[in-house]
Amino acid sequence: MAKKVAIILADEFEDIELTSPKEALEEVGFETEIIGDTANAEVVGKHGEKATVNVSIADAKPEDYDALLIPGGFSPDHLRGDAEGRYGAFAKYFTKNDVPTFAICHGPQVLIDTDDLNGRTLTAVLNVRKDLSNAGANVVDESVAVDKNIVTSRTPDDLDDFNREIVKQLED
C-alpha cells in the first residue's frame, strides 16, 4: 500500500510550493490528499493555481497519514487563523509522534502552533525566522534543514533540495 501524505492548504498558497513537492511525491508512488476547510472546495494559489480539497479538516484523522506537507505563501497564515486551532492540532500529531513533517517558506509558521519547536533546527523564508526563534527553534539559513522527522526549506529556489529530501525521508 502506498504511503499517504496529508497536505494542509488554504487560499493564497505559493503555487509552486504545492505543485512541485506534490508531483515529486506522486512520481515515486506516494499518494497525496489535500486537507482544508471544506471537502470538494477549491483553493486558489497566489498565481492562480487551483487545487481541490479532498478531505475537510473536521474529518481528517492525522493517524491515517504517513507524512504531512505544509506549502508556503499566505496559506499558513490562513491556517493559523483557524479559530478552533484545528490545523495546529493536526500538525502537532506529526511533530509529537515523530511522523515525517515537511514545510517550506511560510509553512513552518503552522508548526509554531504545535508548541513542539523548542530546540528543533528549522529553516524558513527570512520573515518567518524570528517567529520560529521566538518559539524556541534553532533557525539556520540553509536550503534544507532536517531535524529528526521535520524537514524545512526556505523558498521556491530550494525546491530541488527540498523535494529530494522529502522523498528520501519517506523512502527510508
mmCIF file of C-alpha atoms in Angstrom:
data_model
loop_
_atom_site.group_PDB
_atom_site.id
_atom_site.type_symbol
_atom_site.label_atom_id
_atom_site.label_comp_id
_atom_site.label_asym_id
_atom_site.label_seq_id
_atom_site.Cartn_x
_atom_site.Cartn_y
_atom_site.Cartn_z
ATOM 1 C CA MET A 1 0.000 0.000 0.000
ATOM 2 C CA ALA A 2 1.321 3.435 -0.963
ATOM 3 C CA LYS A 3 2.314 5.874 1.726
ATOM 4 C CA LYS A 4 -0.154 8.731 2.052
ATOM 5 C CA VAL A 5 0.855 12.369 2.551
ATOM 6 C CA ALA A 6 -1.530 14.958 4.001
ATOM 7 C CA ILE A 7 -1.203 18.465 2.552
ATOM 8 C CA ILE A 8 -2.862 21.185 4.614
ATOM 9 C CA LEU A 9 -3.832 24.079 2.402
ATOM 10 C CA ALA A 10 -5.813 27.324 2.192
ATOM 11 C CA ASP A 11 -6.138 30.118 -0.354
ATOM 12 C CA GLU A 12 -3.097 32.141 -1.395
ATOM 13 C CA PHE A 13 -0.647 29.236 -1.192
ATOM 14 C CA GLU A 14 2.573 29.635 -3.157
ATOM 15 C CA ASP A 15 1.640 27.668 -6.267
ATOM 16 C CA ILE A 16 4.992 26.001 -6.995
ATOM 17 C CA GLU A 17 5.412 25.049 -3.306
ATOM 18 C CA LEU A 18 2.324 22.890 -3.667
ATOM 19 C CA THR A 19 2.715 21.556 -7.194
ATOM 20 C CA SER A 20 6.434 20.729 -7.176
ATOM 21 C CA PRO A 21 6.609 18.658 -3.940
ATOM 22 C CA LYS A 22 3.232 17.051 -4.682
ATOM 23 C CA GLU A 23 4.436 15.950 -8.124
ATOM 24 C CA ALA A 24 7.775 14.739 -6.703
ATOM 25 C CA LEU A 25 5.963 12.583 -4.157
ATOM 26 C CA GLU A 26 3.431 11.226 -6.646
ATOM 27 C CA GLU A 27 6.125 10.444 -9.234
ATOM 28 C CA VAL A 28 7.678 7.918 -6.846
ATOM 29 C CA GLY A 29 4.349 6.364 -5.899
ATOM 30 C CA PHE A 30 3.184 8.247 -2.822
ATOM 31 C CA GLU A 31 -0.465 9.245 -2.534
ATOM 32 C CA THR A 32 -1.331 12.835 -1.592
ATOM 33 C CA GLU A 33 -4.524 14.303 -0.147
ATOM 34 C CA ILE A 34 -5.293 17.976 0.284
ATOM 35 C CA ILE A 35 -6.907 18.893 3.589
ATOM 36 C CA GLY A 36 -8.685 22.206 4.000
ATOM 37 C CA ASP A 37 -11.723 23.853 5.499
ATOM 38 C CA THR A 38 -14.338 22.225 3.267
ATOM 39 C CA ALA A 39 -14.163 18.981 1.259
ATOM 40 C CA ASN A 40 -14.538 19.427 -2.513
ATOM 41 C CA ALA A 41 -13.958 23.189 -2.204
ATOM 42 C CA GLU A 42 -11.442 24.853 -4.475
ATOM 43 C CA VAL A 43 -8.491 26.760 -3.051
ATOM 44 C CA VAL A 44 -6.568 29.177 -5.234
ATOM 45 C CA GLY A 45 -2.868 29.935 -5.122
ATOM 46 C CA LYS A 46 -1.226 33.353 -5.299
ATOM 47 C CA HIS A 47 -0.599 32.899 -9.019
ATOM 48 C CA GLY A 48 -3.909 31.261 -9.943
ATOM 49 C CA GLU A 49 -3.153 27.548 -9.468
ATOM 50 C CA LYS A 50 -6.317 25.771 -8.312
ATOM 51 C CA ALA A 51 -6.471 22.751 -6.031
ATOM 52 C CA THR A 52 -9.439 20.797 -4.759
ATOM 53 C CA VAL A 53 -9.698 19.925 -1.075
ATOM 54 C CA ASN A 54 -10.055 16.147 -0.749
ATOM 55 C CA VAL A 55 -10.818 15.983 2.976
ATOM 56 C CA SER A 56 -12.111 18.634 5.368
ATOM 57 C CA ILE A 57 -10.024 19.368 8.437
ATOM 58 C CA ALA A 58 -13.065 18.383 10.517
ATOM 59 C CA ASP A 59 -12.982 14.869 9.020
ATOM 60 C CA ALA A 60 -9.217 14.414 8.654
ATOM 61 C CA LYS A 61 -7.516 11.976 11.007
ATOM 62 C CA PRO A 62 -3.760 12.505 11.239
ATOM 63 C CA GLU A 63 -3.156 8.844 12.047
ATOM 64 C CA ASP A 64 -4.374 7.995 8.508
ATOM 65 C CA TYR A 65 -1.283 9.648 7.016
ATOM 66 C CA ASP A 66 2.392 8.762 6.793
ATOM 67 C CA ALA A 67 3.577 12.365 6.452
ATOM 68 C CA LEU A 68 2.465 15.997 6.445
ATOM 69 C CA LEU A 69 3.334 18.669 3.854
ATOM 70 C CA ILE A 70 2.761 22.386 4.518
ATOM 71 C CA PRO A 71 3.339 24.611 1.460
ATOM 72 C CA GLY A 72 4.083 28.301 1.936
ATOM 73 C CA GLY A 73 2.686 31.508 0.563
ATOM 74 C CA PHE A 74 -0.063 33.105 2.637
ATOM 75 C CA SER A 75 -1.872 29.794 3.158
ATOM 76 C CA PRO A 76 -0.113 29.111 6.507
ATOM 77 C CA ASP A 77 -1.335 32.463 7.834
ATOM 78 C CA HIS A 78 -4.911 31.498 6.953
ATOM 79 C CA LEU A 79 -4.431 28.052 8.516
ATOM 80 C CA ARG A 80 -3.139 29.606 11.743
ATOM 81 C CA GLY A 81 -6.190 31.884 11.749
ATOM 82 C CA ASP A 82 -8.491 28.909 12.288
ATOM 83 C CA ALA A 83 -10.422 29.903 15.428
ATOM 84 C CA GLU A 84 -10.526 26.316 16.666
ATOM 85 C CA GLY A 85 -6.797 25.704 16.172
ATOM 86 C CA ARG A 86 -7.512 22.579 14.127
ATOM 87 C CA TYR A 87 -4.532 22.868 11.792
ATOM 88 C CA GLY A 88 -2.027 23.340 14.616
ATOM 89 C CA ALA A 89 -3.546 20.366 16.430
ATOM 90 C CA PHE A 90 -3.387 18.298 13.243
ATOM 91 C CA ALA A 91 0.295 19.197 12.739
ATOM 92 C CA LYS A 92 1.061 18.503 16.397
ATOM 93 C CA TYR A 93 0.176 14.841 15.912
ATOM 94 C CA PHE A 94 3.015 14.579 13.383
ATOM 95 C CA THR A 95 5.635 16.505 15.368
ATOM 96 C CA LYS A 96 4.858 14.761 18.681
ATOM 97 C CA ASN A 97 4.771 11.260 17.174
ATOM 98 C CA ASP A 98 7.905 11.614 15.022
ATOM 99 C CA VAL A 99 5.899 11.303 11.796
ATOM 100 C CA PRO A 100 7.608 12.984 8.810
ATOM 101 C CA THR A 101 6.653 16.664 8.647
ATOM 102 C CA PHE A 102 7.620 18.837 5.680
ATOM 103 C CA ALA A 103 7.237 22.628 5.482
ATOM 104 C CA ILE A 104 8.592 25.212 3.079
ATOM 105 C CA CYS A 105 8.801 29.012 3.041
ATOM 106 C CA HIS A 106 5.980 30.312 5.322
ATOM 107 C CA GLY A 107 4.838 26.719 6.014
ATOM 108 C CA PRO A 108 6.837 26.386 9.244
ATOM 109 C CA GLN A 109 4.567 29.082 10.750
ATOM 110 C CA VAL A 110 1.944 26.384 11.298
ATOM 111 C CA LEU A 111 4.473 24.387 13.312
ATOM 112 C CA ILE A 112 4.631 27.212 15.856
ATOM 113 C CA ASP A 113 1.119 26.210 16.910
ATOM 114 C CA THR A 114 2.323 22.709 17.814
ATOM 115 C CA ASP A 115 4.296 24.079 20.781
ATOM 116 C CA ASP A 116 6.899 21.481 19.828
ATOM 117 C CA LEU A 117 9.735 23.526 18.335
ATOM 118 C CA ASN A 118 11.922 24.070 21.395
ATOM 119 C CA GLY A 119 15.445 23.051 20.442
ATOM 120 C CA ARG A 120 14.440 21.878 16.943
ATOM 121 C CA THR A 121 16.554 23.052 13.992
ATOM 122 C CA LEU A 122 14.484 24.646 11.223
ATOM 123 C CA THR A 123 14.746 26.997 8.303
ATOM 124 C CA ALA A 124 12.150 29.148 6.552
ATOM 125 C CA VAL A 125 11.750 32.281 4.490
ATOM 126 C CA LEU A 126 13.522 35.217 6.130
ATOM 127 C CA ASN A 127 10.458 36.982 7.556
ATOM 128 C CA VAL A 128 9.299 33.858 9.447
ATOM 129 C CA ARG A 129 12.629 33.023 11.084
ATOM 130 C CA LYS A 130 12.228 35.375 14.058
ATOM 131 C CA ASP A 131 8.831 33.822 14.867
ATOM 132 C CA LEU A 132 10.380 30.355 14.785
ATOM 133 C CA SER A 133 13.225 31.507 17.006
ATOM 134 C CA ASN A 134 10.745 33.012 19.471
ATOM 135 C CA ALA A 135 9.002 29.613 19.533
ATOM 136 C CA GLY A 136 12.276 28.020 20.671
ATOM 137 C CA ALA A 137 13.641 26.733 17.365
ATOM 138 C CA ASN A 138 17.281 26.910 16.337
ATOM 139 C CA VAL A 139 16.973 28.697 12.997
ATOM 140 C CA VAL A 140 19.511 28.182 10.216
ATOM 141 C CA ASP A 141 19.879 29.779 6.792
ATOM 142 C CA GLU A 142 20.236 26.638 4.684
ATOM 143 C CA SER A 143 18.327 25.334 1.673
ATOM 144 C CA VAL A 144 17.031 22.421 3.755
ATOM 145 C CA ALA A 145 17.120 21.737 7.477
ATOM 146 C CA VAL A 146 16.477 18.227 8.766
ATOM 147 C CA ASP A 147 15.774 17.658 12.454
ATOM 148 C CA LYS A 148 14.634 14.102 13.081
ATOM 149 C CA ASN A 149 11.186 13.944 11.463
ATOM 150 C CA ILE A 150 10.928 17.627 10.486
ATOM 151 C CA VAL A 151 12.224 18.823 7.106
ATOM 152 C CA THR A 152 12.025 22.550 6.352
ATOM 153 C CA SER A 153 13.136 24.715 3.463
ATOM 154 C CA ARG A 154 13.369 28.441 2.687
ATOM 155 C CA THR A 155 11.926 29.373 -0.709
ATOM 156 C CA PRO A 156 10.993 28.056 -4.169
ATOM 157 C CA ASP A 157 14.679 28.382 -5.107
ATOM 158 C CA ASP A 158 15.333 25.449 -2.758
ATOM 159 C CA LEU A 159 12.641 23.120 -4.142
ATOM 160 C CA ASP A 160 15.055 20.676 -5.789
ATOM 161 C CA ASP A 161 16.850 20.085 -2.464
ATOM 162 C CA PHE A 162 13.565 20.045 -0.530
ATOM 163 C CA ASN A 163 11.895 17.568 -2.876
ATOM 164 C CA ARG A 164 14.912 15.272 -2.862
ATOM 165 C CA GLU A 165 14.971 15.250 0.953
ATOM 166 C CA ILE A 166 11.239 14.673 1.496
ATOM 167 C CA VAL A 167 11.231 11.749 -0.926
ATOM 168 C CA LYS A 168 14.327 10.336 0.805
ATOM 169 C CA GLN A 169 12.640 10.634 4.215
ATOM 170 C CA LEU A 170 9.659 8.600 3.034
ATOM 171 C CA GLU A 171 11.715 6.008 1.189
ATOM 172 C CA ASP A 172 13.906 5.258 4.233
#
